[in-house]
Coordinates of C-alpha atoms in Angstrom, one line a residue:
M1 CA -88.9 91.6 31.0
F2 CA -88.2 93.6 28.2
E3 CA -84.4 92.0 28.6
W4 CA -85.2 90.0 25.2
F5 CA -85.8 93.5 23.1
R6 CA -82.3 94.8 23.9
R7 CA -80.3 91.7 23.0
R8 CA -79.5 91.0 19.3
R9 CA -78.2 87.5 19.8
P10 CA -77.2 84.8 16.8
V11 CA -79.7 81.6 17.0
G12 CA -79.0 78.6 15.0
R13 CA -82.9 78.7 13.3
T14 CA -85.4 81.8 12.9
L15 CA -88.5 81.7 14.3
Q16 CA -90.9 83.3 12.8
L17 CA -94.5 84.4 13.3
R18 CA -97.6 85.0 11.1
S19 CA -98.6 88.3 11.1
R20 CA -102.3 89.1 10.2
G21 CA -102.9 91.0 7.2
D22 CA -98.7 90.9 6.1
L23 CA -97.5 87.6 6.1
G24 CA -100.5 85.3 5.2
D25 CA -100.6 81.9 6.7
A26 CA -99.2 81.3 9.3
M27 CA -95.5 80.3 9.2
R28 CA -94.9 77.6 12.4
V29 CA -92.9 78.1 15.1
D30 CA -91.3 74.7 16.9
F31 CA -90.5 75.8 20.8
A32 CA -91.6 72.6 22.2
E33 CA -89.9 72.3 24.8
L34 CA -90.6 75.9 26.6
A35 CA -94.2 75.7 25.5
P36 CA -97.0 74.0 28.0
D37 CA -98.1 71.3 28.1
V38 CA -101.4 71.3 25.9
E39 CA -103.9 71.0 28.7
T40 CA -101.8 74.9 30.0
F41 CA -102.2 75.1 26.6
L42 CA -106.2 74.7 26.0
G43 CA -107.5 76.3 29.5
Q44 CA -105.6 79.6 29.0
A45 CA -106.2 79.8 25.5
A46 CA -110.1 78.6 25.6
Y47 CA -109.8 81.7 29.5
L48 CA -108.7 83.9 26.2
Q49 CA -110.8 84.1 24.3
L50 CA -114.1 84.5 26.7
G51 CA -112.4 87.7 28.5
F52 CA -112.7 88.8 24.7
F53 CA -115.8 88.6 23.8
E54 CA -116.6 89.7 27.7
T55 CA -115.6 92.6 27.3
L56 CA -116.4 93.3 23.7
S57 CA -120.1 92.5 25.4
E58 CA -119.9 95.0 28.1
L59 CA -118.2 97.5 25.2
I60 CA -122.0 96.9 23.3
A61 CA -123.7 97.1 26.8
S62 CA -122.2 100.6 27.1
T63 CA -122.4 102.3 23.1
P64 CA -125.2 103.9 22.6
E65 CA -125.3 104.2 19.4
L66 CA -126.4 101.5 17.2
A67 CA -124.0 101.4 14.7
E68 CA -121.2 100.3 16.6
K69 CA -123.3 97.6 18.9
E70 CA -123.9 95.9 15.3
S71 CA -120.0 96.1 14.8
L72 CA -119.0 95.4 18.7
S73 CA -121.6 92.8 18.5
R74 CA -119.4 91.2 15.3
A75 CA -116.7 91.1 17.0
A76 CA -118.5 89.9 20.3
G77 CA -119.6 86.9 19.1
A78 CA -116.3 85.8 16.5
A79 CA -114.5 85.8 19.8
L80 CA -117.4 83.6 22.0
I81 CA -117.0 81.8 18.5
K82 CA -113.7 80.7 18.8
H83 CA -113.7 80.0 22.8
Q84 CA -116.8 77.0 22.3
E85 CA -114.9 75.7 19.7
I86 CA -111.3 74.9 22.4
V87 CA -114.6 74.5 24.3
A88 CA -115.2 71.4 21.9
L89 CA -111.9 70.8 21.1
I90 CA -111.3 69.7 25.9
R91 CA -114.5 68.5 25.6
E92 CA -112.8 66.2 22.5
R93 CA -110.2 65.0 24.5
G94 CA -112.1 64.3 27.7
A95 CA -110.8 66.7 29.6
D96 CA -113.3 69.5 32.1
P97 CA -113.0 72.7 30.6
T98 CA -113.8 75.0 33.6
Q99 CA -110.8 72.8 35.2
L100 CA -108.1 73.5 32.1
M101 CA -109.4 77.4 32.1
L102 CA -110.0 77.8 36.3
P103 CA -106.6 77.9 37.4
F104 CA -106.2 81.3 34.6
R105 CA -109.1 82.8 35.6
E106 CA -107.7 84.7 38.8
S107 CA -104.7 86.3 36.4
L108 CA -105.6 86.9 33.1
D109 CA -109.1 88.1 34.8
A110 CA -106.1 90.9 36.4
F111 CA -104.9 91.3 32.4
R112 CA -108.1 92.9 31.9
R113 CA -108.4 95.0 34.1
N114 CA -105.5 96.2 34.3
T115 CA -106.1 97.1 30.0
H116 CA -109.7 98.1 30.7
G117 CA -109.6 102.1 29.3
V118 CA -111.2 104.6 31.4
R119 CA -112.6 105.8 27.6
P120 CA -114.7 103.2 25.7
Q121 CA -112.6 103.8 22.9
E122 CA -109.1 102.8 24.5
T123 CA -111.0 99.9 26.3
M124 CA -111.9 99.2 21.9
L125 CA -108.0 99.1 21.1
S126 CA -107.6 97.3 24.5
V127 CA -109.0 94.3 22.7
H128 CA -107.7 95.4 18.7
I129 CA -103.7 95.2 20.1
T130 CA -104.0 92.3 23.0
A131 CA -106.6 89.6 21.0
G132 CA -103.9 90.1 17.7
M133 CA -100.9 89.5 19.9
L134 CA -102.6 87.3 22.0
D135 CA -103.9 85.3 18.9
D136 CA -100.3 85.8 17.5
F137 CA -98.3 84.0 20.1
Y138 CA -100.9 81.0 20.9
L139 CA -100.9 80.6 16.8
A140 CA -96.3 80.4 17.4
L141 CA -97.8 77.5 20.8
S142 CA -99.7 75.7 18.1
S143 CA -97.5 74.2 16.3
S144 CA -95.8 72.2 19.0
Y145 CA -99.0 70.0 20.1
G146 CA -99.3 68.5 16.7
D147 CA -102.8 67.7 15.5
T148 CA -104.6 69.5 18.3
G149 CA -102.5 72.5 17.4
R150 CA -103.1 72.8 13.8
R151 CA -106.7 72.2 14.4
V152 CA -106.2 75.1 17.4
A153 CA -103.9 77.2 15.3
R154 CA -107.3 77.2 11.8
I155 CA -109.9 78.1 15.7
L156 CA -107.5 81.2 16.1
K157 CA -106.7 82.3 12.7
A158 CA -111.0 82.4 11.8
D159 CA -111.6 85.8 11.0
D160 CA -112.2 87.8 14.2
D161 CA -114.6 90.7 12.8
R162 CA -112.0 93.3 14.6
Q163 CA -111.7 95.2 11.5
A164 CA -114.7 97.3 12.7
I165 CA -113.4 97.9 15.6
V166 CA -110.3 99.6 13.8
E167 CA -113.0 101.8 11.6
I168 CA -114.6 103.3 14.5
L169 CA -111.8 104.0 16.0
G170 CA -110.4 105.6 12.1
A171 CA -113.4 108.0 12.9
T172 CA -112.8 108.6 16.6
I173 CA -109.4 109.7 15.6
E174 CA -110.8 111.8 12.7
S175 CA -112.9 113.0 14.4
D176 CA -110.4 114.8 17.1
D177 CA -106.7 114.7 16.3
E178 CA -106.3 115.2 20.8
W179 CA -107.6 111.3 20.6
R180 CA -105.1 110.5 18.1
W181 CA -101.6 111.9 21.1
L182 CA -104.6 110.0 23.8
L183 CA -105.2 105.9 21.8
A184 CA -100.9 106.0 20.5
L185 CA -100.5 106.4 24.1
W186 CA -102.4 103.8 25.5
G187 CA -101.3 101.8 22.3
R188 CA -98.2 101.7 24.2
R189 CA -99.6 101.4 27.3
L190 CA -100.7 97.8 26.5
V191 CA -97.2 96.5 25.3
G192 CA -95.8 95.5 28.5
D193 CA -99.4 93.7 30.1
T194 CA -99.8 92.2 27.1
L195 CA -96.2 90.4 26.3
L196 CA -95.8 89.5 30.4
V197 CA -99.1 87.1 29.3
A198 CA -97.0 85.2 26.5
R199 CA -94.4 85.2 28.3
A200 CA -96.0 83.3 31.7
A201 CA -97.8 81.0 29.1
L202 CA -94.3 79.4 28.7
A203 CA -93.8 76.6 30.3
H204 CA -91.3 78.3 32.9
P205 CA -90.8 81.6 32.9
R206 CA -87.8 82.1 33.6
L207 CA -85.3 81.7 31.1
D208 CA -81.9 80.8 30.8
S209 CA -79.6 82.7 28.7
A210 CA -80.0 80.2 25.8
E211 CA -83.7 80.5 25.9
E212 CA -84.4 83.8 25.4
A213 CA -82.3 84.0 22.2
Q214 CA -84.4 81.6 21.5
V215 CA -87.6 82.5 21.9
E216 CA -86.4 86.1 21.2
P217 CA -87.1 86.5 17.1
V218 CA -90.7 84.8 19.0
F219 CA -91.4 88.2 20.6
T220 CA -89.5 91.0 18.3
E221 CA -91.8 89.9 15.8
L222 CA -95.0 90.1 18.0
M223 CA -93.7 93.9 18.4
G224 CA -93.1 93.9 14.6
A225 CA -96.5 93.2 14.2
H226 CA -98.0 95.1 17.0
A227 CA -96.8 98.0 15.0
R228 CA -98.0 97.7 12.1
R229 CA -101.8 97.2 13.7
M230 CA -100.6 100.3 14.6
D231 CA -99.9 102.0 12.0
A232 CA -102.7 100.8 10.4
M233 CA -104.9 103.0 12.5
G234 CA -102.4 106.0 12.4
L235 CA -101.3 105.2 15.2
A236 CA -97.1 105.8 16.4
A237 CA -95.9 102.6 18.3

């Protein structure tokens, strides 16, 4: 799975994607020959946002502090809006959102289970890290779908309201430095599962050497953006 990180081959073009808070607007990425068909892209993107909403809703229910509940509710609301807007786009195209999302329910629900922490703080970090990486990846894919992709990109670039999660985790880390070690370890644990989801989204996940070289910069930048998110919280990636 991590072959593309170990190899550093020259490629014919540079692929870049948006890193939240660092580069501003998303850079367009063109690897259309590896992108899934548009229905697959929309179904996966819609179900991912629904999953983020569901996880955040579970956190709201299990969090005793009212201020934290309110912060989590903003992040949950932002994920739900993104889901609803992608669903509206699917319906506008004449497709059934449920039918497009259903093939990914089992695998993406398993991903959510695998990245659900024992403690609420671990699960909060899971949402912040996995949603950030996958939003960036789907932004990279979006340039392959013309106007539909541009509309999805606008949806994904909308405020995710996850800064409140960062602030909750920051306060947790400040309260006990042992949390810093625990959350740093958990953050590293999340990367493999998240990259598997991104790789599985490609049209054919088993890539030949030329295709590996083509997507390598995208995954390298995903890792770079992940490191910056971790660094912003004072955690070692």
